[in-house]
Structure formats: structure tokens, C-alpha cells
Coordinates of N, CA and C in Angstrom, one line a residue:
X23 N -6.0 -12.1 23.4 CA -4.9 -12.7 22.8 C -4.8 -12.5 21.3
X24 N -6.3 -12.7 20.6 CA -5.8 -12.6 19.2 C -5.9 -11.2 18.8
X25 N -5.9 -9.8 19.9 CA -5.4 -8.6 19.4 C -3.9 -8.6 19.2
X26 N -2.9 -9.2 20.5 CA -1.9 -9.2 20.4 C -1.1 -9.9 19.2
X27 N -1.9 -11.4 18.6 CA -1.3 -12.0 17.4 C -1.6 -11.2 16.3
X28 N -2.8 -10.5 16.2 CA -3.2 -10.1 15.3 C -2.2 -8.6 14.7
X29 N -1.6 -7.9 16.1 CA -0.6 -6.5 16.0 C 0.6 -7.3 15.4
X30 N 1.0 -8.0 15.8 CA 2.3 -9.4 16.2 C 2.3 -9.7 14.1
X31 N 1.3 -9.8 13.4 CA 1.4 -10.5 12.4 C 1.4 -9.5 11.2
X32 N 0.8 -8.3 11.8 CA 1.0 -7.1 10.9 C 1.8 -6.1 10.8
X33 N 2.4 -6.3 12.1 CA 3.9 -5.7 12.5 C 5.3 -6.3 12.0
X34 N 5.0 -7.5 11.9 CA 5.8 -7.9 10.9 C 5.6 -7.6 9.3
X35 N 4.8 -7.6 9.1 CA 4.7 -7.2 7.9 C 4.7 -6.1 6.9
X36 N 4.4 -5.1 8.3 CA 4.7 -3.2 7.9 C 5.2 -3.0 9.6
X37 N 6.9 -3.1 9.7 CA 7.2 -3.0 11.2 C 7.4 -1.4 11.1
X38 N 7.3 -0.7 10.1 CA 7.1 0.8 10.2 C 8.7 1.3 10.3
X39 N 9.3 2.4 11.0 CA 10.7 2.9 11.0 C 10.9 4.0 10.1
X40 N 11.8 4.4 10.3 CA 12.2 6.1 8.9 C 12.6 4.5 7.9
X41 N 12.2 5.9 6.8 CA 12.3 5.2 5.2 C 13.7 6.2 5.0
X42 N 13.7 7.8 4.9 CA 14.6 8.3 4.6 C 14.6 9.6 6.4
X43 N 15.4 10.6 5.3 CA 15.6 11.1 6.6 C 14.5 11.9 7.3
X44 N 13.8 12.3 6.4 CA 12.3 12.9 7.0 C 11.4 12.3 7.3
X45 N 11.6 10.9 6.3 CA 9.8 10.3 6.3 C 10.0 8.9 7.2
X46 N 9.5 9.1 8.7 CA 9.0 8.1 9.2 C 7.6 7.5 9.3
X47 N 7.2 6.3 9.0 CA 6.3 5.4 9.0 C 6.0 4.4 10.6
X48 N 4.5 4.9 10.9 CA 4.3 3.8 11.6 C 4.3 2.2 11.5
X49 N 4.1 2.0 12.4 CA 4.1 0.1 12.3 C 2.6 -0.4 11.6
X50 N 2.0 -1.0 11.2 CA 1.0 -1.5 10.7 C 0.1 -1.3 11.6
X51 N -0.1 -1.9 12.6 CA -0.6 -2.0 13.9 C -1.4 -0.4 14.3
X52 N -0.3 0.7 14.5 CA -0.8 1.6 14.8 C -1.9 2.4 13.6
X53 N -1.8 1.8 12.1 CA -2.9 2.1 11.3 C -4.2 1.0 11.0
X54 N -3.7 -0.4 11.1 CA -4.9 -0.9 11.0 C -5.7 -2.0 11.7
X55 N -6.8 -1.9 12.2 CA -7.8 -2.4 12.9 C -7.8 -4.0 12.3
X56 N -6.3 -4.3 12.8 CA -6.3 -5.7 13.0 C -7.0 -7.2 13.2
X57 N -7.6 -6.9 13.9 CA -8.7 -8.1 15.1 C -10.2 -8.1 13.4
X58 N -10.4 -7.4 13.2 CA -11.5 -7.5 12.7 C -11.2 -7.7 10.6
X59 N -9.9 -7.5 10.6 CA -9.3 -7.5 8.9 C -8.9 -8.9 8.5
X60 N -8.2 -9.2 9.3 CA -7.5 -10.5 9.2 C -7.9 -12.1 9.0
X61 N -7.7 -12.7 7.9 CA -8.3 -14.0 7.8 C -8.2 -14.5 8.9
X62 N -9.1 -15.3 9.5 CA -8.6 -16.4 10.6 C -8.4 -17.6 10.5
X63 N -8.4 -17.7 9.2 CA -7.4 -18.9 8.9 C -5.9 -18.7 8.9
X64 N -5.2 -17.7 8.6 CA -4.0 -16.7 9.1 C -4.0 -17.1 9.9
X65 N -3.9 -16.3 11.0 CA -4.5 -16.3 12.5 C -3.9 -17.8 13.4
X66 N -5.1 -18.2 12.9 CA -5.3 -20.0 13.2 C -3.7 -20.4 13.0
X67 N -3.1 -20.3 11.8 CA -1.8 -21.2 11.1 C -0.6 -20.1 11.7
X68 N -0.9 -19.2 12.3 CA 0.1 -18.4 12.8 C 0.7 -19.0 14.3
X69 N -0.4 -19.4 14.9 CA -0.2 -19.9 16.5 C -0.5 -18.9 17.6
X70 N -0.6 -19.5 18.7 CA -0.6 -18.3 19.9 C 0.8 -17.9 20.4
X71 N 1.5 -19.1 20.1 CA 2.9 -18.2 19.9 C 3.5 -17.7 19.4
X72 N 3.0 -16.9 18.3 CA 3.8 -16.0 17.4 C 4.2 -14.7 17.7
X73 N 3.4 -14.0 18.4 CA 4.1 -13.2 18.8 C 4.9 -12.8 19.7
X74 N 5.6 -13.8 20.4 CA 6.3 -14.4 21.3 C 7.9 -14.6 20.3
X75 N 7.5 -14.6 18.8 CA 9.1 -15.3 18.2 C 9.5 -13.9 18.3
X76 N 10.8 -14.1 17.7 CA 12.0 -12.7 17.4 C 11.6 -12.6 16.2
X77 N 12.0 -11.3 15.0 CA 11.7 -11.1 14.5 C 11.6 -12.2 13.0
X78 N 13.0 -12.6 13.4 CA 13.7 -13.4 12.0 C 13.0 -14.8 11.8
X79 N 12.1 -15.5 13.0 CA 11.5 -16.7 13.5 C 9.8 -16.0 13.0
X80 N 9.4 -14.8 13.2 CA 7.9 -14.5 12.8 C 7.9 -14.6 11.0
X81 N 9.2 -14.0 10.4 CA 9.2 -14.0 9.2 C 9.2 -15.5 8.5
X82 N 10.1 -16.1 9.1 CA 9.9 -17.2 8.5 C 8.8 -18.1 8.5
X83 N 7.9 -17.7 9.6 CA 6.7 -18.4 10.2 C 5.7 -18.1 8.6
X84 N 5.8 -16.9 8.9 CA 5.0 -16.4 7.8 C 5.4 -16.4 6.1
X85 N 6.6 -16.8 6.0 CA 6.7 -17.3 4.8 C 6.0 -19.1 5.0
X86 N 6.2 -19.9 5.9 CA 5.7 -20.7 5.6 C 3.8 -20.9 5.1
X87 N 3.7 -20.2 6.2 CA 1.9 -19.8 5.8 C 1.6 -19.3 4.5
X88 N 2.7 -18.0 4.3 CA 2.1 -18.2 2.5 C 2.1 -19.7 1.5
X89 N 3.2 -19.9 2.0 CA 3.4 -21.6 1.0 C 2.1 -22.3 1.1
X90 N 1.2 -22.6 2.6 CA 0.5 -24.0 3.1 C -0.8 -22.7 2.4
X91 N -0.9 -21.8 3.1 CA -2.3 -21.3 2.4 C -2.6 -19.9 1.6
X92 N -2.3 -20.2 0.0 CA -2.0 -19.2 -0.6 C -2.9 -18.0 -0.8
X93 N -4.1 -18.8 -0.9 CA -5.3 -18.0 -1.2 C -5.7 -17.2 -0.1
X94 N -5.4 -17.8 1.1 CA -5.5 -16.6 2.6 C -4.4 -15.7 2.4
X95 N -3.1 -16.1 2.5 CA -2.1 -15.0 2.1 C -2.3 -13.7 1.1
X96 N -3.4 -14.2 -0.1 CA -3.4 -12.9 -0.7 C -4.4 -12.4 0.1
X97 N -5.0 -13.1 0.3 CA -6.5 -11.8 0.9 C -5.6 -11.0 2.3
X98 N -4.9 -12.1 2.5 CA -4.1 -11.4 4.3 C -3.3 -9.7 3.2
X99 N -2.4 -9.9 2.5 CA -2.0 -9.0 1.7 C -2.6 -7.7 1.5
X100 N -3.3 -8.4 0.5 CA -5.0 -7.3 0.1 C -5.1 -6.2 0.9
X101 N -5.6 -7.2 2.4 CA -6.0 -5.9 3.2 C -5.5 -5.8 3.9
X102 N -4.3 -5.6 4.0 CA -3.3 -5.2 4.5 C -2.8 -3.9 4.2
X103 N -2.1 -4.6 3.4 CA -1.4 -3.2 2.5 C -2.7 -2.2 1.5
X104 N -3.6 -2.7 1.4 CA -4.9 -1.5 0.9 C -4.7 -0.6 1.8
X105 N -5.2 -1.4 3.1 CA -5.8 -0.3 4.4 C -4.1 0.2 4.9
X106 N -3.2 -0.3 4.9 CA -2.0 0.7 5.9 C -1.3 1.8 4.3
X107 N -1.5 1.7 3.3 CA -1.0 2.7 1.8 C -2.1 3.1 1.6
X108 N -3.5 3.4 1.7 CA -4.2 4.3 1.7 C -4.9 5.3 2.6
X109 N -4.4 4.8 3.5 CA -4.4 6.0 5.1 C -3.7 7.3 4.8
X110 N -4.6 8.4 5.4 CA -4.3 9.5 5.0 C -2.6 10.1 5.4
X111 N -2.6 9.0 7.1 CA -1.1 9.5 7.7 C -0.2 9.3 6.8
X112 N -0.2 7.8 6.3 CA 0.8 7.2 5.1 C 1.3 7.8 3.9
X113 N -0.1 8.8 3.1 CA 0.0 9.5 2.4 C 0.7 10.7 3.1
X114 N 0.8 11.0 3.3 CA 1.0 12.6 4.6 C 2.8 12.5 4.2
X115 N 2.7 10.7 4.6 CA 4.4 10.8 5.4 C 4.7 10.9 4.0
X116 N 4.6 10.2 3.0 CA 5.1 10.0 1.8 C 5.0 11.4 0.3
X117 N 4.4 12.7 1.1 CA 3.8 13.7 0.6 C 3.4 13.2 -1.0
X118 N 2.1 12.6 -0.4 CA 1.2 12.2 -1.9 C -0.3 13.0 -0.7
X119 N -1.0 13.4 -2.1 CA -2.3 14.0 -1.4 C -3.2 12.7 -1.2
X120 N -4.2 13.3 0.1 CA -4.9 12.4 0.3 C -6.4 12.6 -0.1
X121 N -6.4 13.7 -0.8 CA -8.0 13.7 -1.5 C -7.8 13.6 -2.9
X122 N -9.2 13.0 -3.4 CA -9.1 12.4 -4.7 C -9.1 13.7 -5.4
X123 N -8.6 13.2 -6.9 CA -8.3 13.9 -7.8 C -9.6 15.2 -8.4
X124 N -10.5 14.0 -8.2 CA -11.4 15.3 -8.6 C -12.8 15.3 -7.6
X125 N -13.6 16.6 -7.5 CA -13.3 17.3 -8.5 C -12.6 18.5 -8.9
X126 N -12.2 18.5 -7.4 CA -11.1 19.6 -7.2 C -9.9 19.4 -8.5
X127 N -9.2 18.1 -8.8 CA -8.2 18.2 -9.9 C -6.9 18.5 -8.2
X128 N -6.0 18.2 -9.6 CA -4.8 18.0 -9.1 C -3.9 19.2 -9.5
X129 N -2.9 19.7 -9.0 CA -2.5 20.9 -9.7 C -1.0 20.3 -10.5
X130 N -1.0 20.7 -11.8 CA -0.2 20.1 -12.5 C 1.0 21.3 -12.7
X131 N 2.2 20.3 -13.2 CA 3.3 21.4 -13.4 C 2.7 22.3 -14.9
X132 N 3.9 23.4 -15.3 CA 3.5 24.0 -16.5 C 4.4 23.2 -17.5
X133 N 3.3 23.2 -18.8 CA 4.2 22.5 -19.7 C 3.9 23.0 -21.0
X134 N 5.2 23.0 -21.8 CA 5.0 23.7 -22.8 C 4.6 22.6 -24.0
X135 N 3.6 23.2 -24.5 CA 2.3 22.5 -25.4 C 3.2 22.9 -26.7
X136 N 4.0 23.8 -27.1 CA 4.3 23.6 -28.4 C 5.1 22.6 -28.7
X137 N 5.3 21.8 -28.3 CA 5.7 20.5 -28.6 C 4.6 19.8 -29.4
X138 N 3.5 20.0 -29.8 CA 2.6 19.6 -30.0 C 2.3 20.3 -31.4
X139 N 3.0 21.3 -31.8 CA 2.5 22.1 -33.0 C 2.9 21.4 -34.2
X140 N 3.7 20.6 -34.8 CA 3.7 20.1 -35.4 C 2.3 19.1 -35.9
X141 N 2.0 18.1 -34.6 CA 0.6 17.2 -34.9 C -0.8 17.8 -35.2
X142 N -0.6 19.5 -34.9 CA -1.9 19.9 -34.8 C -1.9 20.5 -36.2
X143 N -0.2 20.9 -36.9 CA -0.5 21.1 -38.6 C -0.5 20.5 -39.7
X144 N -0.4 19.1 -38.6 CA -0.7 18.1 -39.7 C -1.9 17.9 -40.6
X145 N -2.2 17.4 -41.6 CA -3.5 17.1 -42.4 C -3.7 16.0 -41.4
X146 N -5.1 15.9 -41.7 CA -6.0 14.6 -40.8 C -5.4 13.0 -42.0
X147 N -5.2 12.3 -41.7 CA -4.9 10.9 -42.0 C -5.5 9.7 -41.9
X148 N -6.9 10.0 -41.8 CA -7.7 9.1 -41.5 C -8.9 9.7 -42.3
X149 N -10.0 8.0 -42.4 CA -10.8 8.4 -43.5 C -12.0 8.6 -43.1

């Protein structure tokens, strides 16, 4: 039961769908390992009926739980949105790379540096 509340409470909160015309997003659910992330104090103040409301009845559920317990709400947040915006698929759909910058580096556009010729014939201004 608390896999199903636990899909139920992060599906509302990344229910996934196209963003634009190319980039569709999964539901939360299908990126993050729910059962084991989630405060259970969340959980607890969500009910065993939550996943049972309509969509408009879970949101409001869940705005009330931010109000009663704020400090779980962020951490619920936290790892939420860390773990489903740092997934490689998420990156993928959003075409952002998913390996770090270095030390490979990033490939940057070209840019023209003489914009810069001026400050480099400047005299030094400091003592």
C-alpha cells in the first residue's frame, strides 16, 4: 500500500506529460524510488486514501500538508525534485548533457574576444 501512496504523492507532484512538442516527461513515479525517499511523516499526513482522490482533491491534500508540516515538505521537495531533474532521462528530454562538465569540459560556442581589446590596452590601475 505505501508503494501505491508513495507513486500517488509524487505523481502529483511531477504528473509528467509533453512540455512542448518534442519534449515529453515521465511521471515522477516512473523516475524515482519512491518507497524508500519519502518522509514518513508525508506519508503518515497524506492518508491511505490519497491515492484514491481525483487529481484536484490530492493537490489540495497536499497543499494542506505543506501548511501543517513544513519542515517535511521541504525535505519531501528536496528529494524529489533533486532525484526526478537530475536523471539522466530528464536531462536527455530537456537536451541538457548528462555528464559533468569536466573533465571533459563542455563545448562552448565561438566568441569573439576582441571585445576585450580595449581592457587588455589599458594601463594597470591598481597599486
Amino acid at each position: 500500500m505505501s508503494s501505491i501512496l508513495c507513486a500517488a504523492i509524487v505523481d502529483t507532484l511531477l504528473p509528467g506529460g509533453e512540455v512542448t512538442d518534442d519534449v515529453s516527461l515521465p511521471p515522477g513515479s516512473a523516475i524515482i524510488d519512491a518507497d524508500r525517499l519519502l518522509p514518513p511523516e508525508i506519508m503518515a499526513a497524506a492518508g491511505a486514501g490519497f491515492a484514491g482522490l481525483d487529481a484536484a482533491d490530492r493537490e489540495a491534500r497536499l497543499a494542506e500538508i505543506a501548511l501543517a508540516l513544513p519542515m517535511h515538505w521541504q525535505a519531501l521537495l528536496k528529494v524529489v525534485l533533486e532525484n526526478y531533474y537530475s536523471d539522466p532521462r530528464i536531462l536527455r528530454a530537456f537536451r541538457w548533457r548528462a555528464e559533468p562538465p569536466q573533465p571533459g569540459g563542455h563545448d562552448l560556442p565561438e566568441v569573439d574576444w576582441s571585445i576585450l581589446d580595449q581592457v587588455k590596452a589599458r594601463k594597470p590601475f591598481w597599486r
